[in-house]
Amino acid sequence: MILAALYFLSMATTLVVNRIAERKLRDRQARRAQIISAARRIAELEGWSNVTVRRLSDEISYSQPVLYAHFGSREGILAAVAIEGFQELGLALEKARKRVRRGGTVESVATAYLEFAASSPALYEVMFSLSLSVPFDDAATPPEMRFAFSRLLELFQAQSSKSEVTSELFWASLHGIAELTRTKRFTRSRQKERVSALVELFTFPKDETAQVVKAG
């Protein structure tokens, strides 16, 4: 009886400890999400220069040590926002690809990419900020970033023996259009023409595709 009681007491204690740990994890994740959301909100309204640890602390009523405990630094917060942005971009491109049942996937994905950049300019800006130490094409590249690039890569895997290079060039073209539009070097009035021309450049006829694959 005593052993049984001790066993059940141990099980109950373990259950309580696990529940406390789970609650702490949920609370930590909720705080992290709230901090990231606040950073994005401030940036979209006022720019990234106004996203400081002190401003975030005032905005969401968490002490600065709490923010540092989660992210280590202001750069850590911005990097977390950037990584979240790549996840959202990947999902937007995946949705655009699935919308098209037959043909037109390159155009659909290109349009979705540019719409994402236009709808969240501050988020797109921080995703490609040179001041962040978030690695691209590296063993340490976050899975969210790999996920986003894979949505572009799958467009060309069956069309070219150099699908990764083709995907990179397609991405570079989209990024250039997005950045030049965001900084008002390109007018939005000709965006459809740009997309059409880009799609034409990156759409390979089946017979040419077969020749490229055979030559490779």
JSON list of C-alpha atoms in Angstrom, two decimals:
[
{"chain": "A", "resi": 1, "resn": "MET", "atom": "CA", "xyz": [0.00, 0.00, 0.00]},
{"chain": "A", "resi": 2, "resn": "ILE", "atom": "CA", "xyz": [2.77, 2.40, 0.92]},
{"chain": "A", "resi": 3, "resn": "LEU", "atom": "CA", "xyz": [4.64, 1.66, -2.27]},
{"chain": "A", "resi": 4, "resn": "ALA", "atom": "CA", "xyz": [1.47, 2.17, -4.29]},
{"chain": "A", "resi": 5, "resn": "ALA", "atom": "CA", "xyz": [0.79, 5.47, -2.55]},
{"chain": "A", "resi": 6, "resn": "LEU", "atom": "CA", "xyz": [4.34, 6.62, -3.18]},
{"chain": "A", "resi": 7, "resn": "TYR", "atom": "CA", "xyz": [4.04, 5.61, -6.85]},
{"chain": "A", "resi": 8, "resn": "PHE", "atom": "CA", "xyz": [0.82, 7.57, -7.35]},
{"chain": "A", "resi": 9, "resn": "LEU", "atom": "CA", "xyz": [2.27, 10.54, -5.45]},
{"chain": "A", "resi": 10, "resn": "SER", "atom": "CA", "xyz": [5.32, 10.47, -7.73]},
{"chain": "A", "resi": 11, "resn": "MET", "atom": "CA", "xyz": [3.09, 10.28, -10.82]},
{"chain": "A", "resi": 12, "resn": "ALA", "atom": "CA", "xyz": [0.96, 13.18, -9.58]},
{"chain": "A", "resi": 13, "resn": "THR", "atom": "CA", "xyz": [4.07, 15.27, -8.85]},
{"chain": "A", "resi": 14, "resn": "THR", "atom": "CA", "xyz": [5.47, 14.54, -12.31]},
{"chain": "A", "resi": 15, "resn": "LEU", "atom": "CA", "xyz": [2.16, 15.50, -13.89]},
{"chain": "A", "resi": 16, "resn": "VAL", "atom": "CA", "xyz": [2.07, 18.80, -11.99]},
{"chain": "A", "resi": 17, "resn": "VAL", "atom": "CA", "xyz": [5.70, 19.56, -12.91]},
{"chain": "A", "resi": 18, "resn": "ASN", "atom": "CA", "xyz": [5.01, 18.81, -16.58]},
{"chain": "A", "resi": 19, "resn": "ARG", "atom": "CA", "xyz": [1.93, 21.03, -16.60]},
{"chain": "A", "resi": 20, "resn": "ILE", "atom": "CA", "xyz": [3.88, 23.87, -15.02]},
{"chain": "A", "resi": 21, "resn": "ALA", "atom": "CA", "xyz": [6.65, 23.45, -17.60]},
{"chain": "A", "resi": 22, "resn": "GLU", "atom": "CA", "xyz": [4.10, 23.41, -20.44]},
{"chain": "A", "resi": 23, "resn": "ARG", "atom": "CA", "xyz": [2.43, 26.54, -19.11]},
{"chain": "A", "resi": 24, "resn": "LYS", "atom": "CA", "xyz": [5.77, 28.31, -18.81]},
{"chain": "A", "resi": 25, "resn": "LEU", "atom": "CA", "xyz": [6.61, 27.32, -22.39]},
{"chain": "A", "resi": 26, "resn": "ARG", "atom": "CA", "xyz": [3.24, 28.61, -23.65]},
{"chain": "A", "resi": 27, "resn": "ASP", "atom": "CA", "xyz": [3.72, 31.85, -21.74]},
{"chain": "A", "resi": 28, "resn": "ARG", "atom": "CA", "xyz": [7.21, 32.26, -23.17]},
{"chain": "A", "resi": 29, "resn": "GLN", "atom": "CA", "xyz": [5.98, 31.61, -26.72]},
{"chain": "A", "resi": 30, "resn": "ALA", "atom": "CA", "xyz": [3.12, 34.06, -26.21]},
{"chain": "A", "resi": 31, "resn": "ARG", "atom": "CA", "xyz": [5.50, 36.77, -24.95]},
{"chain": "A", "resi": 32, "resn": "ARG", "atom": "CA", "xyz": [7.84, 36.14, -27.86]},
{"chain": "A", "resi": 33, "resn": "ALA", "atom": "CA", "xyz": [4.98, 36.41, -30.36]},
{"chain": "A", "resi": 34, "resn": "GLN", "atom": "CA", "xyz": [3.75, 39.61, -28.70]},
{"chain": "A", "resi": 35, "resn": "ILE", "atom": "CA", "xyz": [7.19, 41.21, -28.89]},
{"chain": "A", "resi": 36, "resn": "ILE", "atom": "CA", "xyz": [7.59, 40.30, -32.57]},
{"chain": "A", "resi": 37, "resn": "SER", "atom": "CA", "xyz": [4.09, 41.57, -33.37]},
{"chain": "A", "resi": 38, "resn": "ALA", "atom": "CA", "xyz": [4.78, 44.88, -31.62]},
{"chain": "A", "resi": 39, "resn": "ALA", "atom": "CA", "xyz": [8.07, 45.30, -33.49]},
{"chain": "A", "resi": 40, "resn": "ARG", "atom": "CA", "xyz": [6.32, 44.73, -36.82]},
{"chain": "A", "resi": 41, "resn": "ARG", "atom": "CA", "xyz": [3.53, 47.14, -35.95]},
{"chain": "A", "resi": 42, "resn": "ILE", "atom": "CA", "xyz": [5.90, 49.95, -34.97]},
{"chain": "A", "resi": 43, "resn": "ALA", "atom": "CA", "xyz": [8.08, 49.38, -38.04]},
{"chain": "A", "resi": 44, "resn": "GLU", "atom": "CA", "xyz": [5.15, 49.49, -40.48]},
{"chain": "A", "resi": 45, "resn": "LEU", "atom": "CA", "xyz": [3.90, 52.75, -38.96]},
{"chain": "A", "resi": 46, "resn": "GLU", "atom": "CA", "xyz": [7.14, 54.54, -38.07]},
{"chain": "A", "resi": 47, "resn": "GLY", "atom": "CA", "xyz": [10.10, 52.67, -39.58]},
{"chain": "A", "resi": 48, "resn": "TRP", "atom": "CA", "xyz": [12.72, 50.35, -38.11]},
{"chain": "A", "resi": 49, "resn": "SER", "atom": "CA", "xyz": [14.73, 53.17, -36.56]},
{"chain": "A", "resi": 50, "resn": "ASN", "atom": "CA", "xyz": [11.93, 53.51, -33.99]},
{"chain": "A", "resi": 51, "resn": "VAL", "atom": "CA", "xyz": [11.99, 49.83, -33.08]},
{"chain": "A", "resi": 52, "resn": "THR", "atom": "CA", "xyz": [14.19, 49.88, -30.00]},
{"chain": "A", "resi": 53, "resn": "VAL", "atom": "CA", "xyz": [14.20, 47.70, -26.91]},
{"chain": "A", "resi": 54, "resn": "ARG", "atom": "CA", "xyz": [13.08, 50.66, -24.80]},
{"chain": "A", "resi": 55, "resn": "ARG", "atom": "CA", "xyz": [10.22, 51.50, -27.17]},
{"chain": "A", "resi": 56, "resn": "LEU", "atom": "CA", "xyz": [9.06, 47.88, -27.24]},
{"chain": "A", "resi": 57, "resn": "SER", "atom": "CA", "xyz": [9.24, 47.72, -23.46]},
{"chain": "A", "resi": 58, "resn": "ASP", "atom": "CA", "xyz": [6.98, 50.76, -23.20]},
{"chain": "A", "resi": 59, "resn": "GLU", "atom": "CA", "xyz": [4.67, 49.49, -25.94]},
{"chain": "A", "resi": 60, "resn": "ILE", "atom": "CA", "xyz": [3.88, 46.09, -24.44]},
{"chain": "A", "resi": 61, "resn": "SER", "atom": "CA", "xyz": [4.64, 46.75, -20.76]},
{"chain": "A", "resi": 62, "resn": "TYR", "atom": "CA", "xyz": [7.45, 44.20, -20.43]},
{"chain": "A", "resi": 63, "resn": "SER", "atom": "CA", "xyz": [10.70, 45.17, -18.76]},
{"chain": "A", "resi": 64, "resn": "GLN", "atom": "CA", "xyz": [13.77, 45.50, -20.96]},
{"chain": "A", "resi": 65, "resn": "PRO", "atom": "CA", "xyz": [15.46, 42.51, -19.23]},
{"chain": "A", "resi": 66, "resn": "VAL", "atom": "CA", "xyz": [12.50, 40.35, -20.31]},
{"chain": "A", "resi": 67, "resn": "LEU", "atom": "CA", "xyz": [13.04, 41.36, -23.94]},
{"chain": "A", "resi": 68, "resn": "TYR", "atom": "CA", "xyz": [16.77, 40.71, -23.69]},
{"chain": "A", "resi": 69, "resn": "ALA", "atom": "CA", "xyz": [16.06, 37.31, -22.10]},
{"chain": "A", "resi": 70, "resn": "HIS", "atom": "CA", "xyz": [14.02, 36.32, -25.15]},
{"chain": "A", "resi": 71, "resn": "PHE", "atom": "CA", "xyz": [16.15, 37.74, -27.95]},
{"chain": "A", "resi": 72, "resn": "GLY", "atom": "CA", "xyz": [19.50, 38.83, -26.53]},
{"chain": "A", "resi": 73, "resn": "SER", "atom": "CA", "xyz": [19.58, 42.13, -28.40]},
{"chain": "A", "resi": 74, "resn": "ARG", "atom": "CA", "xyz": [17.67, 44.46, -30.72]},
{"chain": "A", "resi": 75, "resn": "GLU", "atom": "CA", "xyz": [19.24, 42.62, -33.65]},
{"chain": "A", "resi": 76, "resn": "GLY", "atom": "CA", "xyz": [17.86, 39.38, -32.25]},
{"chain": "A", "resi": 77, "resn": "ILE", "atom": "CA", "xyz": [14.35, 40.84, -32.35]},
{"chain": "A", "resi": 78, "resn": "LEU", "atom": "CA", "xyz": [14.78, 42.05, -35.91]},
{"chain": "A", "resi": 79, "resn": "ALA", "atom": "CA", "xyz": [16.20, 38.67, -36.97]},
{"chain": "A", "resi": 80, "resn": "ALA", "atom": "CA", "xyz": [13.18, 36.92, -35.47]},
{"chain": "A", "resi": 81, "resn": "VAL", "atom": "CA", "xyz": [10.88, 39.24, -37.42]},
{"chain": "A", "resi": 82, "resn": "ALA", "atom": "CA", "xyz": [12.82, 38.56, -40.62]},
{"chain": "A", "resi": 83, "resn": "ILE", "atom": "CA", "xyz": [12.63, 34.79, -40.16]},
{"chain": "A", "resi": 84, "resn": "GLU", "atom": "CA", "xyz": [8.89, 35.02, -39.51]},
{"chain": "A", "resi": 85, "resn": "GLY", "atom": "CA", "xyz": [8.61, 37.06, -42.70]},
{"chain": "A", "resi": 86, "resn": "PHE", "atom": "CA", "xyz": [10.27, 34.31, -44.76]},
{"chain": "A", "resi": 87, "resn": "GLN", "atom": "CA", "xyz": [7.84, 31.77, -43.36]},
{"chain": "A", "resi": 88, "resn": "GLU", "atom": "CA", "xyz": [4.91, 33.98, -44.38]},
{"chain": "A", "resi": 89, "resn": "LEU", "atom": "CA", "xyz": [6.43, 34.58, -47.81]},
{"chain": "A", "resi": 90, "resn": "GLY", "atom": "CA", "xyz": [6.85, 30.84, -48.33]},
{"chain": "A", "resi": 91, "resn": "LEU", "atom": "CA", "xyz": [3.23, 30.22, -47.40]},
{"chain": "A", "resi": 92, "resn": "ALA", "atom": "CA", "xyz": [2.07, 32.99, -49.76]},
{"chain": "A", "resi": 93, "resn": "LEU", "atom": "CA", "xyz": [4.05, 31.48, -52.65]},
{"chain": "A", "resi": 94, "resn": "GLU", "atom": "CA", "xyz": [2.80, 27.99, -51.85]},
{"chain": "A", "resi": 95, "resn": "LYS", "atom": "CA", "xyz": [-0.79, 29.23, -51.86]},
{"chain": "A", "resi": 96, "resn": "ALA", "atom": "CA", "xyz": [-0.22, 31.03, -55.18]},
{"chain": "A", "resi": 97, "resn": "ARG", "atom": "CA", "xyz": [1.19, 27.87, -56.76]},
{"chain": "A", "resi": 98, "resn": "LYS", "atom": "CA", "xyz": [-1.71, 25.73, -55.58]},
{"chain": "A", "resi": 99, "resn": "ARG", "atom": "CA", "xyz": [-4.25, 28.21, -56.94]},
{"chain": "A", "resi": 100, "resn": "VAL", "atom": "CA", "xyz": [-3.15, 27.41, -60.49]},
{"chain": "A", "resi": 101, "resn": "ARG", "atom": "CA", "xyz": [-4.10, 23.91, -61.59]},
{"chain": "A", "resi": 102, "resn": "ARG", "atom": "CA", "xyz": [-2.57, 23.91, -65.06]},
{"chain": "A", "resi": 103, "resn": "GLY", "atom": "CA", "xyz": [0.11, 26.30, -66.35]},
{"chain": "A", "resi": 104, "resn": "GLY", "atom": "CA", "xyz": [0.66, 29.87, -65.24]},
{"chain": "A", "resi": 105, "resn": "THR", "atom": "CA", "xyz": [2.36, 28.90, -61.99]},
{"chain": "A", "resi": 106, "resn": "VAL", "atom": "CA", "xyz": [5.42, 31.06, -62.63]},
{"chain": "A", "resi": 107, "resn": "GLU", "atom": "CA", "xyz": [3.25, 34.12, -63.16]},
{"chain": "A", "resi": 108, "resn": "SER", "atom": "CA", "xyz": [1.08, 33.34, -60.13]},
{"chain": "A", "resi": 109, "resn": "VAL", "atom": "CA", "xyz": [4.13, 32.95, -57.86]},
{"chain": "A", "resi": 110, "resn": "ALA", "atom": "CA", "xyz": [5.82, 36.07, -59.27]},
{"chain": "A", "resi": 111, "resn": "THR", "atom": "CA", "xyz": [2.68, 38.14, -58.68]},
{"chain": "A", "resi": 112, "resn": "ALA", "atom": "CA", "xyz": [2.29, 36.77, -55.14]},
{"chain": "A", "resi": 113, "resn": "TYR", "atom": "CA", "xyz": [5.92, 37.59, -54.34]},
{"chain": "A", "resi": 114, "resn": "LEU", "atom": "CA", "xyz": [5.57, 41.19, -55.45]},
{"chain": "A", "resi": 115, "resn": "GLU", "atom": "CA", "xyz": [2.21, 41.58, -53.70]},
{"chain": "A", "resi": 116, "resn": "PHE", "atom": "CA", "xyz": [3.78, 40.32, -50.48]},
{"chain": "A", "resi": 117, "resn": "ALA", "atom": "CA", "xyz": [6.62, 42.85, -50.75]},
{"chain": "A", "resi": 118, "resn": "ALA", "atom": "CA", "xyz": [4.19, 45.67, -51.54]},
{"chain": "A", "resi": 119, "resn": "SER", "atom": "CA", "xyz": [1.72, 44.84, -48.76]},
{"chain": "A", "resi": 120, "resn": "SER", "atom": "CA", "xyz": [4.35, 44.66, -46.01]},
{"chain": "A", "resi": 121, "resn": "PRO", "atom": "CA", "xyz": [7.19, 47.00, -47.02]},
{"chain": "A", "resi": 122, "resn": "ALA", "atom": "CA", "xyz": [8.79, 47.25, -43.58]},
{"chain": "A", "resi": 123, "resn": "LEU", "atom": "CA", "xyz": [8.72, 43.48, -43.12]},
{"chain": "A", "resi": 124, "resn": "TYR", "atom": "CA", "xyz": [10.23, 42.94, -46.56]},
{"chain": "A", "resi": 125, "resn": "GLU", "atom": "CA", "xyz": [12.91, 45.52, -45.82]},
{"chain": "A", "resi": 126, "resn": "VAL", "atom": "CA", "xyz": [14.10, 43.79, -42.65]},
{"chain": "A", "resi": 127, "resn": "MET", "atom": "CA", "xyz": [14.05, 40.37, -44.32]},
{"chain": "A", "resi": 128, "resn": "PHE", "atom": "CA", "xyz": [16.93, 41.51, -46.51]},
{"chain": "A", "resi": 129, "resn": "SER", "atom": "CA", "xyz": [18.67, 43.83, -44.07]},
{"chain": "A", "resi": 130, "resn": "LEU", "atom": "CA", "xyz": [22.45, 43.63, -44.41]},
{"chain": "A", "resi": 131, "resn": "SER", "atom": "CA", "xyz": [22.88, 44.45, -40.73]},
{"chain": "A", "resi": 132, "resn": "LEU", "atom": "CA", "xyz": [21.36, 41.14, -39.60]},
{"chain": "A", "resi": 133, "resn": "SER", "atom": "CA", "xyz": [23.51, 38.07, -39.11]},
{"chain": "A", "resi": 134, "resn": "VAL", "atom": "CA", "xyz": [20.92, 35.68, -40.54]},
{"chain": "A", "resi": 135, "resn": "PRO", "atom": "CA", "xyz": [22.76, 33.37, -42.98]},
{"chain": "A", "resi": 136, "resn": "PHE", "atom": "CA", "xyz": [21.56, 32.59, -46.50]},
{"chain": "A", "resi": 137, "resn": "ASP", "atom": "CA", "xyz": [22.48, 29.35, -48.31]},
{"chain": "A", "resi": 138, "resn": "ASP", "atom": "CA", "xyz": [24.40, 28.01, -45.35]},
{"chain": "A", "resi": 139, "resn": "ALA", "atom": "CA", "xyz": [24.21, 25.04, -42.99]},
{"chain": "A", "resi": 140, "resn": "ALA", "atom": "CA", "xyz": [22.88, 27.45, -40.34]},
{"chain": "A", "resi": 141, "resn": "THR", "atom": "CA", "xyz": [20.17, 28.89, -42.60]},
{"chain": "A", "resi": 142, "resn": "PRO", "atom": "CA", "xyz": [16.85, 28.81, -40.67]},
{"chain": "A", "resi": 143, "resn": "PRO", "atom": "CA", "xyz": [14.27, 26.32, -42.03]},
{"chain": "A", "resi": 144, "resn": "GLU", "atom": "CA", "xyz": [11.79, 29.15, -42.64]},
{"chain": "A", "resi": 145, "resn": "MET", "atom": "CA", "xyz": [14.17, 30.68, -45.17]},
{"chain": "A", "resi": 146, "resn": "ARG", "atom": "CA", "xyz": [14.81, 27.33, -46.83]},
{"chain": "A", "resi": 147, "resn": "PHE", "atom": "CA", "xyz": [11.07, 26.81, -47.03]},
{"chain": "A", "resi": 148, "resn": "ALA", "atom": "CA", "xyz": [10.57, 30.11, -48.85]},
{"chain": "A", "resi": 149, "resn": "PHE", "atom": "CA", "xyz": [13.33, 29.41, -51.38]},
{"chain": "A", "resi": 150, "resn": "SER", "atom": "CA", "xyz": [12.04, 25.88, -51.98]},
{"chain": "A", "resi": 151, "resn": "ARG", "atom": "CA", "xyz": [8.75, 27.36, -53.18]},
{"chain": "A", "resi": 152, "resn": "LEU", "atom": "CA", "xyz": [10.72, 29.07, -55.95]},
{"chain": "A", "resi": 153, "resn": "LEU", "atom": "CA", "xyz": [12.95, 26.07, -56.59]},
{"chain": "A", "resi": 154, "resn": "GLU", "atom": "CA", "xyz": [10.03, 23.74, -57.24]},
{"chain": "A", "resi": 155, "resn": "LEU", "atom": "CA", "xyz": [8.95, 25.94, -60.16]},
{"chain": "A", "resi": 156, "resn": "PHE", "atom": "CA", "xyz": [12.05, 24.99, -62.15]},
{"chain": "A", "resi": 157, "resn": "GLN", "atom": "CA", "xyz": [13.08, 21.55, -60.92]},
{"chain": "A", "resi": 158, "resn": "ALA", "atom": "CA", "xyz": [11.51, 19.82, -63.91]},
{"chain": "A", "resi": 159, "resn": "GLN", "atom": "CA", "xyz": [12.44, 22.53, -66.41]},
{"chain": "A", "resi": 160, "resn": "SER", "atom": "CA", "xyz": [16.20, 22.93, -66.10]},
{"chain": "A", "resi": 161, "resn": "SER", "atom": "CA", "xyz": [19.28, 20.91, -65.23]},
{"chain": "A", "resi": 162, "resn": "LYS", "atom": "CA", "xyz": [20.42, 23.95, -63.25]},
{"chain": "A", "resi": 163, "resn": "SER", "atom": "CA", "xyz": [17.22, 24.53, -61.30]},
{"chain": "A", "resi": 164, "resn": "GLU", "atom": "CA", "xyz": [18.95, 26.11, -58.28]},
{"chain": "A", "resi": 165, "resn": "VAL", "atom": "CA", "xyz": [20.74, 28.72, -60.40]},
{"chain": "A", "resi": 166, "resn": "THR", "atom": "CA", "xyz": [17.56, 29.39, -62.39]},
{"chain": "A", "resi": 167, "resn": "SER", "atom": "CA", "xyz": [15.62, 29.80, -59.13]},
{"chain": "A", "resi": 168, "resn": "GLU", "atom": "CA", "xyz": [18.24, 32.19, -57.78]},
{"chain": "A", "resi": 169, "resn": "LEU", "atom": "CA", "xyz": [18.10, 34.31, -60.92]},
{"chain": "A", "resi": 170, "resn": "PHE", "atom": "CA", "xyz": [14.29, 34.35, -60.79]},
{"chain": "A", "resi": 171, "resn": "TRP", "atom": "CA", "xyz": [14.43, 35.37, -57.13]},
{"chain": "A", "resi": 172, "resn": "ALA", "atom": "CA", "xyz": [17.03, 38.06, -57.86]},
{"chain": "A", "resi": 173, "resn": "SER", "atom": "CA", "xyz": [14.78, 39.48, -60.57]},
{"chain": "A", "resi": 174, "resn": "LEU", "atom": "CA", "xyz": [11.76, 39.53, -58.29]},
{"chain": "A", "resi": 175, "resn": "HIS", "atom": "CA", "xyz": [13.76, 41.05, -55.45]},
{"chain": "A", "resi": 176, "resn": "GLY", "atom": "CA", "xyz": [15.12, 43.75, -57.75]},
{"chain": "A", "resi": 177, "resn": "ILE", "atom": "CA", "xyz": [11.64, 44.65, -58.95]},
{"chain": "A", "resi": 178, "resn": "ALA", "atom": "CA", "xyz": [10.31, 44.63, -55.38]},
{"chain": "A", "resi": 179, "resn": "GLU", "atom": "CA", "xyz": [13.11, 46.83, -54.04]},
{"chain": "A", "resi": 180, "resn": "LEU", "atom": "CA", "xyz": [13.06, 49.29, -56.92]},
{"chain": "A", "resi": 181, "resn": "THR", "atom": "CA", "xyz": [9.30, 49.59, -56.53]},
{"chain": "A", "resi": 182, "resn": "ARG", "atom": "CA", "xyz": [9.49, 49.96, -52.75]},
{"chain": "A", "resi": 183, "resn": "THR", "atom": "CA", "xyz": [12.05, 52.74, -53.05]},
{"chain": "A", "resi": 184, "resn": "LYS", "atom": "CA", "xyz": [9.98, 54.40, -55.81]},
{"chain": "A", "resi": 185, "resn": "ARG", "atom": "CA", "xyz": [12.59, 53.89, -58.53]},
{"chain": "A", "resi": 186, "resn": "PHE", "atom": "CA", "xyz": [9.96, 51.89, -60.42]},
{"chain": "A", "resi": 187, "resn": "THR", "atom": "CA", "xyz": [6.39, 53.09, -60.84]},
{"chain": "A", "resi": 188, "resn": "ARG", "atom": "CA", "xyz": [3.67, 50.61, -59.96]},
{"chain": "A", "resi": 189, "resn": "SER", "atom": "CA", "xyz": [1.75, 51.42, -63.16]},
{"chain": "A", "resi": 190, "resn": "ARG", "atom": "CA", "xyz": [3.96, 49.09, -65.25]},
{"chain": "A", "resi": 191, "resn": "GLN", "atom": "CA", "xyz": [4.14, 46.25, -62.74]},
{"chain": "A", "resi": 192, "resn": "LYS", "atom": "CA", "xyz": [1.96, 43.91, -64.79]},
{"chain": "A", "resi": 193, "resn": "GLU", "atom": "CA", "xyz": [4.14, 44.48, -67.84]},
{"chain": "A", "resi": 194, "resn": "ARG", "atom": "CA", "xyz": [7.25, 43.68, -65.81]},
{"chain": "A", "resi": 195, "resn": "VAL", "atom": "CA", "xyz": [5.73, 40.47, -64.49]},
{"chain": "A", "resi": 196, "resn": "SER", "atom": "CA", "xyz": [4.65, 39.38, -67.97]},
{"chain": "A", "resi": 197, "resn": "ALA", "atom": "CA", "xyz": [8.11, 40.03, -69.40]},
{"chain": "A", "resi": 198, "resn": "LEU", "atom": "CA", "xyz": [9.78, 38.23, -66.49]},
{"chain": "A", "resi": 199, "resn": "VAL", "atom": "CA", "xyz": [7.49, 35.23, -66.81]},
{"chain": "A", "resi": 200, "resn": "GLU", "atom": "CA", "xyz": [8.27, 35.03, -70.54]},
{"chain": "A", "resi": 201, "resn": "LEU", "atom": "CA", "xyz": [11.99, 34.94, -69.76]},
{"chain": "A", "resi": 202, "resn": "PHE", "atom": "CA", "xyz": [11.56, 32.15, -67.20]},
{"chain": "A", "resi": 203, "resn": "THR", "atom": "CA", "xyz": [9.05, 29.97, -69.04]},
{"chain": "A", "resi": 204, "resn": "PHE", "atom": "CA", "xyz": [10.73, 27.18, -70.97]},
{"chain": "A", "resi": 205, "resn": "PRO", "atom": "CA", "xyz": [8.91, 25.31, -73.77]},
{"chain": "A", "resi": 206, "resn": "LYS", "atom": "CA", "xyz": [8.81, 21.57, -73.24]},
{"chain": "A", "resi": 207, "resn": "ASP", "atom": "CA", "xyz": [10.99, 20.76, -76.22]},
{"chain": "A", "resi": 208, "resn": "GLU", "atom": "CA", "xyz": [13.68, 23.24, -75.11]},
{"chain": "A", "resi": 209, "resn": "THR", "atom": "CA", "xyz": [13.48, 21.86, -71.59]},
{"chain": "A", "resi": 210, "resn": "ALA", "atom": "CA", "xyz": [14.13, 18.36, -72.85]},
{"chain": "A", "resi": 211, "resn": "GLN", "atom": "CA", "xyz": [17.15, 19.59, -74.80]},
{"chain": "A", "resi": 212, "resn": "VAL", "atom": "CA", "xyz": [18.55, 21.40, -71.77]},
{"chain": "A", "resi": 213, "resn": "VAL", "atom": "CA", "xyz": [18.14, 18.36, -69.54]},
{"chain": "A", "resi": 214, "resn": "LYS", "atom": "CA", "xyz": [19.68, 16.07, -72.20]},
{"chain": "A", "resi": 215, "resn": "ALA", "atom": "CA", "xyz": [22.62, 18.44, -72.70]},
{"chain": "A", "resi": 216, "resn": "GLY", "atom": "CA", "xyz": [23.18, 18.63, -68.92]}
]
